[in-house]
PDB file of C-alpha atoms in Angstrom:
ATOM      1  CA  GLY A 163      10.120  -7.166 -15.977  1.00 62.00           C
ATOM      2  CA  GLN A 164      11.163  -3.719 -15.042  1.00 77.00           C
ATOM      3  CA  ASN A 165      14.636  -2.194 -14.972  1.00 90.00           C
ATOM      4  CA  ILE A 166      15.500   1.405 -14.458  1.00 95.00           C
ATOM      5  CA  ASP A 167      19.371   2.297 -14.248  1.00 97.00           C
ATOM      6  CA  GLN A 168      21.068   5.371 -13.092  1.00 97.00           C
ATOM      7  CA  PRO A 169      24.627   6.026 -12.019  1.00 97.00           C
ATOM      8  CA  THR A 170      25.059   5.608  -8.271  1.00 97.00           C
ATOM      9  CA  GLU A 171      27.104   8.798  -7.683  1.00 97.00           C
ATOM     10  CA  MET A 172      28.310  11.935  -9.526  1.00 98.00           C
ATOM     11  CA  THR A 173      30.467  14.845  -8.470  1.00 98.00           C
ATOM     12  CA  ALA A 174      30.721  18.246  -9.952  1.00 97.00           C
ATOM     13  CA  THR A 175      31.876  21.827  -9.134  1.00 97.00           C
ATOM     14  CA  GLU A 176      29.828  24.973  -8.590  1.00 98.00           C
ATOM     15  CA  GLY A 177      28.813  26.735 -11.841  1.00 97.00           C
ATOM     16  CA  ALA A 178      29.398  23.599 -13.959  1.00 98.00           C
ATOM     17  CA  ILE A 179      26.882  21.604 -16.042  1.00 98.00           C
ATOM     18  CA  VAL A 180      26.092  18.019 -15.125  1.00 98.00           C
ATOM     19  CA  GLN A 181      24.047  15.427 -17.050  1.00 98.00           C
ATOM     20  CA  ILE A 182      22.442  12.518 -15.071  1.00 98.00           C
ATOM     21  CA  ASN A 183      21.396   9.598 -17.333  1.00 98.00           C
ATOM     22  CA  CYS A 184      18.520   7.166 -16.828  1.00 98.00           C
ATOM     23  CA  THR A 185      17.873   4.051 -19.013  1.00 98.00           C
ATOM     24  CA  TYR A 186      14.723   2.055 -18.667  1.00 96.00           C
ATOM     25  CA  GLN A 187      13.333  -1.327 -19.740  1.00 94.00           C
ATOM     26  CA  THR A 188       9.682  -1.567 -18.853  1.00 88.00           C
ATOM     27  CA  SER A 189       6.725  -3.517 -20.206  1.00 86.00           C
ATOM     28  CA  GLY A 190       4.929  -0.330 -21.131  1.00 87.00           C
ATOM     29  CA  PHE A 191       5.512   3.500 -21.034  1.00 90.00           C
ATOM     30  CA  ASN A 192       3.190   6.172 -19.980  1.00 89.00           C
ATOM     31  CA  GLY A 193       5.687   8.851 -18.925  1.00 92.00           C
ATOM     32  CA  LEU A 194       9.014   9.525 -17.034  1.00 95.00           C
ATOM     33  CA  PHE A 195       9.512  11.647 -14.050  1.00 95.00           C
ATOM     34  CA  TRP A 196      12.522  13.203 -12.315  1.00 97.00           C
ATOM     35  CA  TYR A 197      12.474  13.868  -8.628  1.00 97.00           C
ATOM     36  CA  GLN A 198      15.031  15.636  -6.352  1.00 98.00           C
ATOM     37  CA  GLN A 199      15.657  14.347  -2.829  1.00 97.00           C
ATOM     38  CA  HIS A 200      17.785  16.197  -0.324  1.00 97.00           C
ATOM     39  CA  ALA A 201      19.206  14.015   2.575  1.00 94.00           C
ATOM     40  CA  GLY A 202      16.614  13.274   5.219  1.00 93.00           C
ATOM     41  CA  GLU A 203      13.801  14.852   3.289  1.00 96.00           C
ATOM     42  CA  ALA A 204      11.019  13.736   0.954  1.00 96.00           C
ATOM     43  CA  PRO A 205      11.366  13.659  -2.774  1.00 96.00           C
ATOM     44  CA  THR A 206      10.123  16.722  -4.721  1.00 96.00           C
ATOM     45  CA  PHE A 207       8.950  16.741  -8.318  1.00 94.00           C
ATOM     46  CA  LEU A 208      11.281  18.261 -11.001  1.00 96.00           C
ATOM     47  CA  SER A 209      10.112  17.353 -14.414  1.00 95.00           C
ATOM     48  CA  TYR A 210       7.867  15.112 -16.572  1.00 94.00           C
ATOM     49  CA  ASN A 211       8.431  13.679 -20.107  1.00 95.00           C
ATOM     50  CA  VAL A 212       6.005  11.620 -22.155  1.00 92.00           C
ATOM     51  CA  LEU A 213       7.033  12.675 -25.623  1.00 94.00           C
ATOM     52  CA  ASP A 214      10.544  12.642 -27.245  1.00 97.00           C
ATOM     53  CA  GLY A 215      12.554  15.735 -26.832  1.00 97.00           C
ATOM     54  CA  LEU A 216      13.740  18.257 -24.327  1.00 97.00           C
ATOM     55  CA  GLU A 217      11.726  19.992 -21.527  1.00 94.00           C
ATOM     56  CA  GLU A 218      13.350  23.047 -20.028  1.00 94.00           C
ATOM     57  CA  LYS A 219      12.622  24.627 -16.611  1.00 90.00           C
ATOM     58  CA  GLY A 220      15.029  27.263 -15.570  1.00 94.00           C
ATOM     59  CA  ARG A 221      18.443  25.701 -14.833  1.00 97.00           C
ATOM     60  CA  PHE A 222      16.953  22.202 -15.176  1.00 97.00           C
ATOM     61  CA  SER A 223      16.215  20.414 -18.382  1.00 97.00           C
ATOM     62  CA  SER A 224      15.035  16.796 -19.017  1.00 98.00           C
ATOM     63  CA  PHE A 225      15.311  14.865 -22.307  1.00 98.00           C
ATOM     64  CA  LEU A 226      13.552  11.695 -23.446  1.00 98.00           C
ATOM     65  CA  SER A 227      14.017   9.203 -26.227  1.00 98.00           C
ATOM     66  CA  ARG A 228      11.418   6.574 -26.148  1.00 96.00           C
ATOM     67  CA  SER A 229      12.870   4.527 -28.873  1.00 95.00           C
ATOM     68  CA  LYS A 230      16.164   4.212 -26.946  1.00 96.00           C
ATOM     69  CA  GLY A 231      14.574   3.838 -23.522  1.00 96.00           C
ATOM     70  CA  TYR A 232      16.712   6.778 -22.391  1.00 97.00           C
ATOM     71  CA  SER A 233      16.304  10.103 -20.405  1.00 98.00           C
ATOM     72  CA  TYR A 234      18.738  12.517 -18.918  1.00 98.00           C
ATOM     73  CA  LEU A 235      18.495  15.385 -16.463  1.00 98.00           C
ATOM     74  CA  LEU A 236      20.635  18.367 -17.188  1.00 98.00           C
ATOM     75  CA  LEU A 237      21.590  20.793 -14.484  1.00 98.00           C
ATOM     76  CA  LYS A 238      23.204  24.046 -15.459  1.00 97.00           C
ATOM     77  CA  GLU A 239      25.043  26.686 -13.345  1.00 98.00           C
ATOM     78  CA  LEU A 240      25.358  24.303 -10.519  1.00 98.00           C
ATOM     79  CA  GLN A 241      24.900  25.558  -6.986  1.00 98.00           C
ATOM     80  CA  MET A 242      25.842  23.918  -3.618  1.00 97.00           C
ATOM     81  CA  LYS A 243      22.106  23.504  -2.843  1.00 97.00           C
ATOM     82  CA  ASP A 244      21.893  21.129  -5.852  1.00 98.00           C
ATOM     83  CA  SER A 245      23.693  18.474  -3.836  1.00 98.00           C
ATOM     84  CA  ALA A 246      21.051  15.899  -3.547  1.00 98.00           C
ATOM     85  CA  SER A 247      19.759  12.562  -4.906  1.00 97.00           C
ATOM     86  CA  TYR A 248      17.998  12.635  -8.176  1.00 98.00           C
ATOM     87  CA  LEU A 249      15.424   9.947  -8.878  1.00 97.00           C
ATOM     88  CA  CYS A 250      14.247   8.666 -12.211  1.00 97.00           C
ATOM     89  CA  ALA A 251      10.787   7.068 -12.202  1.00 95.00           C
ATOM     90  CA  VAL A 252       8.669   5.521 -15.011  1.00 93.00           C
ATOM     91  CA  ASN A 253       4.921   5.052 -15.269  1.00 89.00           C
ATOM     92  CA  GLU A 254       4.376   1.890 -17.189  1.00 84.00           C
ATOM     93  CA  GLU A 255       0.661   2.156 -17.760  1.00 79.00           C
ATOM     94  CA  ALA A 256      -2.169   4.547 -16.823  1.00 71.00           C
ATOM     95  CA  GLY A 257      -3.797   3.217 -13.681  1.00 66.00           C
ATOM     96  CA  THR A 258      -0.545   1.765 -12.214  1.00 71.00           C
ATOM     97  CA  ALA A 259       2.035   3.153  -9.978  1.00 76.00           C
ATOM     98  CA  LEU A 260       5.386   4.832 -10.567  1.00 85.00           C
ATOM     99  CA  ILE A 261       8.512   2.567 -10.440  1.00 89.00           C
ATOM    100  CA  PHE A 262      11.702   4.380  -9.284  1.00 93.00           C
ATOM    101  CA  GLY A 263      15.303   3.851 -10.163  1.00 95.00           C
ATOM    102  CA  LYS A 264      17.843   3.601  -7.274  1.00 95.00           C
ATOM    103  CA  GLY A 265      18.714   7.270  -7.660  1.00 97.00           C
ATOM    104  CA  THR A 266      21.949   9.199  -8.382  1.00 97.00           C
ATOM    105  CA  THR A 267      23.598  11.113  -5.523  1.00 97.00           C
ATOM    106  CA  LEU A 268      25.122  14.331  -6.839  1.00 98.00           C
ATOM    107  CA  SER A 269      27.780  16.168  -4.743  1.00 98.00           C
ATOM    108  CA  VAL A 270      28.544  19.747  -5.755  1.00 98.00           C
ATOM    109  CA  SER A 271      31.756  21.201  -4.446  1.00 96.00           C
ATOM    110  CA  SER A 272      33.183  24.797  -4.471  1.00 93.00           C
TER     111      SER A 272
ATOM    112  CA  ASN B 162      -3.554  23.084   3.218  1.00 70.00           C
ATOM    113  CA  ALA B 163      -1.229  20.578   4.907  1.00 83.00           C
ATOM    114  CA  GLY B 164      -0.572  18.356   1.823  1.00 95.00           C
ATOM    115  CA  VAL B 165       0.335  14.773   2.791  1.00 97.00           C
ATOM    116  CA  THR B 166       0.745  14.159   6.467  1.00 97.00           C
ATOM    117  CA  GLN B 167       2.419  11.089   7.887  1.00 98.00           C
ATOM    118  CA  THR B 168       2.472  10.017  11.525  1.00 97.00           C
ATOM    119  CA  PRO B 169       4.507   9.073  13.410  1.00 98.00           C
ATOM    120  CA  LYS B 170       7.777  10.556  12.262  1.00 97.00           C
ATOM    121  CA  PHE B 171       9.812   8.068  14.189  1.00 97.00           C
ATOM    122  CA  GLN B 172       8.926   4.666  15.596  1.00 97.00           C
ATOM    123  CA  VAL B 173      10.832   1.759  17.249  1.00 98.00           C
ATOM    124  CA  LEU B 174       9.237  -1.578  17.410  1.00 97.00           C
ATOM    125  CA  LYS B 175      10.208  -5.003  18.736  1.00 98.00           C
ATOM    126  CA  THR B 176      10.071  -8.000  16.515  1.00 98.00           C
ATOM    127  CA  GLY B 177       6.559  -9.378  16.295  1.00 98.00           C
ATOM    128  CA  GLN B 178       4.789  -6.191  17.225  1.00 98.00           C
ATOM    129  CA  SER B 179       2.117  -4.800  14.972  1.00 96.00           C
ATOM    130  CA  MET B 180       1.403  -1.055  14.182  1.00 96.00           C
ATOM    131  CA  THR B 181      -0.201   1.216  11.686  1.00 98.00           C
ATOM    132  CA  LEU B 182       1.451   4.025   9.881  1.00 98.00           C
ATOM    133  CA  GLN B 183      -0.980   6.831   9.181  1.00 98.00           C
ATOM    134  CA  CYS B 184      -1.187   8.851   6.002  1.00 98.00           C
ATOM    135  CA  ALA B 185      -3.699  11.611   5.304  1.00 98.00           C
ATOM    136  CA  GLN B 186      -3.980  14.110   2.407  1.00 97.00           C
ATOM    137  CA  ASP B 187      -6.236  17.119   2.217  1.00 96.00           C
ATOM    138  CA  MET B 188      -5.886  17.788  -1.549  1.00 95.00           C
ATOM    139  CA  ASN B 189      -8.762  15.464  -2.647  1.00 94.00           C
ATOM    140  CA  HIS B 190      -6.336  13.229  -4.548  1.00 93.00           C
ATOM    141  CA  GLU B 191      -7.696   9.971  -5.750  1.00 92.00           C
ATOM    142  CA  TYR B 192      -4.356   8.236  -6.059  1.00 91.00           C
ATOM    143  CA  MET B 193      -2.312   7.306  -2.968  1.00 94.00           C
ATOM    144  CA  SER B 194       0.662   4.958  -2.486  1.00 94.00           C
ATOM    145  CA  TRP B 195       3.207   3.663   0.019  1.00 97.00           C
ATOM    146  CA  TYR B 196       6.947   3.300  -0.628  1.00 97.00           C
ATOM    147  CA  ARG B 197       9.878   2.142   1.498  1.00 98.00           C
ATOM    148  CA  GLN B 198      13.296   3.475   0.968  1.00 97.00           C
ATOM    149  CA  ASP B 199      16.454   1.595   1.952  1.00 95.00           C
ATOM    150  CA  PRO B 200      20.098   2.546   1.295  1.00 89.00           C
ATOM    151  CA  GLY B 201      21.224   1.379  -2.132  1.00 85.00           C
ATOM    152  CA  MET B 202      17.714   0.216  -3.033  1.00 87.00           C
ATOM    153  CA  GLY B 203      15.872   3.311  -3.902  1.00 89.00           C
ATOM    154  CA  LEU B 204      12.081   3.798  -3.442  1.00 95.00           C
ATOM    155  CA  ARG B 205      10.235   0.553  -3.692  1.00 95.00           C
ATOM    156  CA  LEU B 206       6.486   0.369  -4.042  1.00 94.00           C
ATOM    157  CA  ILE B 207       4.530  -1.441  -1.327  1.00 96.00           C
ATOM    158  CA  HIS B 208       0.865  -0.776  -2.047  1.00 96.00           C
ATOM    159  CA  TYR B 209      -1.192   1.655  -3.916  1.00 93.00           C
ATOM    160  CA  SER B 210      -4.819   2.860  -4.360  1.00 93.00           C
ATOM    161  CA  VAL B 211      -6.498   4.603  -7.243  1.00 90.00           C
ATOM    162  CA  GLY B 212      -9.574   5.525  -5.204  1.00 91.00           C
ATOM    163  CA  ALA B 213     -11.558   4.673  -2.121  1.00 94.00           C
ATOM    164  CA  GLY B 214     -12.270   1.065  -1.811  1.00 95.00           C
ATOM    165  CA  ILE B 215      -9.541   0.035  -4.377  1.00 93.00           C
ATOM    166  CA  THR B 216      -6.085  -1.148  -3.431  1.00 95.00           C
ATOM    167  CA  ASP B 217      -3.384  -3.065  -5.295  1.00 93.00           C
ATOM    168  CA  GLN B 218      -0.015  -4.615  -4.455  1.00 94.00           C
ATOM    169  CA  GLY B 219       3.317  -3.130  -5.575  1.00 91.00           C
ATOM    170  CA  GLU B 220       6.855  -4.673  -5.648  1.00 90.00           C
ATOM    171  CA  VAL B 221       7.229  -5.554  -2.043  1.00 95.00           C
ATOM    172  CA  PRO B 222       3.779  -6.038  -0.405  1.00 97.00           C
ATOM    173  CA  ASN B 223       4.563  -9.044   1.875  1.00 97.00           C
ATOM    174  CA  GLY B 224       4.171  -8.278   5.609  1.00 97.00           C
ATOM    175  CA  TYR B 225       2.012  -5.197   4.970  1.00 98.00           C
ATOM    176  CA  ASN B 226      -1.785  -4.511   4.637  1.00 97.00           C
ATOM    177  CA  VAL B 227      -3.615  -1.370   3.465  1.00 98.00           C
ATOM    178  CA  SER B 228      -7.170  -0.240   3.223  1.00 97.00           C
ATOM    179  CA  ARG B 229      -8.750   2.832   1.598  1.00 97.00           C
ATOM    180  CA  SER B 230     -12.069   3.474   3.177  1.00 97.00           C
ATOM    181  CA  THR B 231     -11.984   7.305   2.464  1.00 97.00           C
ATOM    182  CA  THR B 232     -10.367   9.409  -0.164  1.00 96.00           C
ATOM    183  CA  GLU B 233      -8.305  11.225   2.467  1.00 97.00           C
ATOM    184  CA  ASP B 234      -6.681   8.338   4.426  1.00 98.00           C
ATOM    185  CA  PHE B 235      -4.477   5.420   3.478  1.00 98.00           C
ATOM    186  CA  PRO B 236      -2.916   3.622   6.516  1.00 98.00           C
ATOM    187  CA  LEU B 237      -0.270   0.995   6.235  1.00 98.00           C
ATOM    188  CA  ARG B 238      -0.377  -1.888   8.668  1.00 98.00           C
ATOM    189  CA  LEU B 239       2.577  -3.991   9.638  1.00 97.00           C
ATOM    190  CA  LEU B 240       1.207  -7.292  10.753  1.00 92.00           C
ATOM    191  CA  SER B 241       4.194  -8.776  12.658  1.00 97.00           C
ATOM    192  CA  ALA B 242       7.280  -6.448  12.420  1.00 97.00           C
ATOM    193  CA  ALA B 243      10.495  -7.922  11.318  1.00 97.00           C
ATOM    194  CA  PRO B 244      14.056  -6.350  11.385  1.00 97.00           C
ATOM    195  CA  SER B 245      13.867  -6.438   7.556  1.00 97.00           C
ATOM    196  CA  GLN B 246      11.127  -3.930   7.764  1.00 98.00           C
ATOM    197  CA  THR B 247      13.466  -1.371   9.266  1.00 98.00           C
ATOM    198  CA  SER B 248      13.288   1.492   6.668  1.00 98.00           C
ATOM    199  CA  VAL B 249      11.947   4.954   5.913  1.00 98.00           C
ATOM    200  CA  TYR B 250       8.405   4.727   4.683  1.00 98.00           C
ATOM    201  CA  PHE B 251       6.903   7.396   2.406  1.00 98.00           C
ATOM    202  CA  CYS B 252       3.317   8.016   1.604  1.00 98.00           C
ATOM    203  CA  ALA B 253       2.591   9.868  -1.756  1.00 95.00           C
ATOM    204  CA  SER B 254      -0.527  11.089  -3.451  1.00 94.00           C
ATOM    205  CA  SER B 255      -1.541  12.658  -6.736  1.00 91.00           C
ATOM    206  CA  PRO B 256      -4.661  13.836  -8.578  1.00 88.00           C
ATOM    207  CA  TRP B 257      -5.708  10.943 -10.692  1.00 74.00           C
ATOM    208  CA  SER B 258      -5.915  11.896 -14.336  1.00 60.00           C
ATOM    209  CA  GLY B 259      -5.746   8.402 -15.749  1.00 59.00           C
ATOM    210  CA  GLN B 260      -2.997   9.557 -18.054  1.00 59.00           C
ATOM    211  CA  GLY B 261      -0.085   9.198 -15.678  1.00 69.00           C
ATOM    212  CA  ASN B 262       1.235  12.747 -15.893  1.00 77.00           C
ATOM    213  CA  SER B 263       0.370  13.800 -12.349  1.00 82.00           C
ATOM    214  CA  PRO B 264       3.372  14.198 -10.133  1.00 88.00           C
ATOM    215  CA  LEU B 265       3.403  12.543  -6.770  1.00 91.00           C
ATOM    216  CA  HIS B 266       3.266  14.714  -3.600  1.00 94.00           C
ATOM    217  CA  PHE B 267       5.193  12.947  -0.733  1.00 96.00           C
ATOM    218  CA  GLY B 268       4.742  13.127   2.902  1.00 97.00           C
ATOM    219  CA  ASN B 269       7.793  13.749   5.148  1.00 97.00           C
ATOM    220  CA  GLY B 270       8.325  10.009   5.950  1.00 97.00           C
ATOM    221  CA  THR B 271       8.172   7.681   8.898  1.00 98.00           C
ATOM    222  CA  ARG B 272      11.544   6.320  10.126  1.00 97.00           C
ATOM    223  CA  LEU B 273      10.848   2.804  11.442  1.00 98.00           C
ATOM    224  CA  THR B 274      13.355   0.665  13.376  1.00 98.00           C
ATOM    225  CA  VAL B 275      12.501  -2.909  14.322  1.00 98.00           C
ATOM    226  CA  THR B 276      14.792  -4.500  16.866  1.00 97.00           C
TER     227      THR B 276
END
């Protein structure tokens, strides 16, 4: 079976750093994605990891440990516009679809 | 280049009615999929397709049909609407590399209410 876990909600203040964790148990692994979704809008792609280690993209970084079934999304220098849901998704096998976790709602306050 | 276009944006149905949610993409993507999103449940996969003429079921396929006669279009049909199908529906596509590293491009969603 498949299981992808993320915290339901997180809060942080402007300028801070926040880490959103994702653990997964899937029958296979062919890559992990992070998406951002603002309220009432469609998800948009943030990052992709298939090998262990850290991928950095500006203020956002994503880390993967395949042996631990664990990933995190790190957001630095938080801004109010970062208030959104962050979705972790796993591709179990090439030729199959992405399976999403339930998402983490991040609220950034001033 | 419009990306992924979903119509309608909003729809209200009565229990038992049928309808088709339209999805079209102009990026020549081989892979297309339908998700529903409910509060507290995240995005759940309904059906997907890796190319014209090929479809497969996802996690929650019951009550829905799909077909893929062209690369561009991937309509989702509700056969007999039920209140449990009240949800936001997203269509998504990606270029199919076979390696799973292609990000999904999402449409803006269809908000469906079944009364």
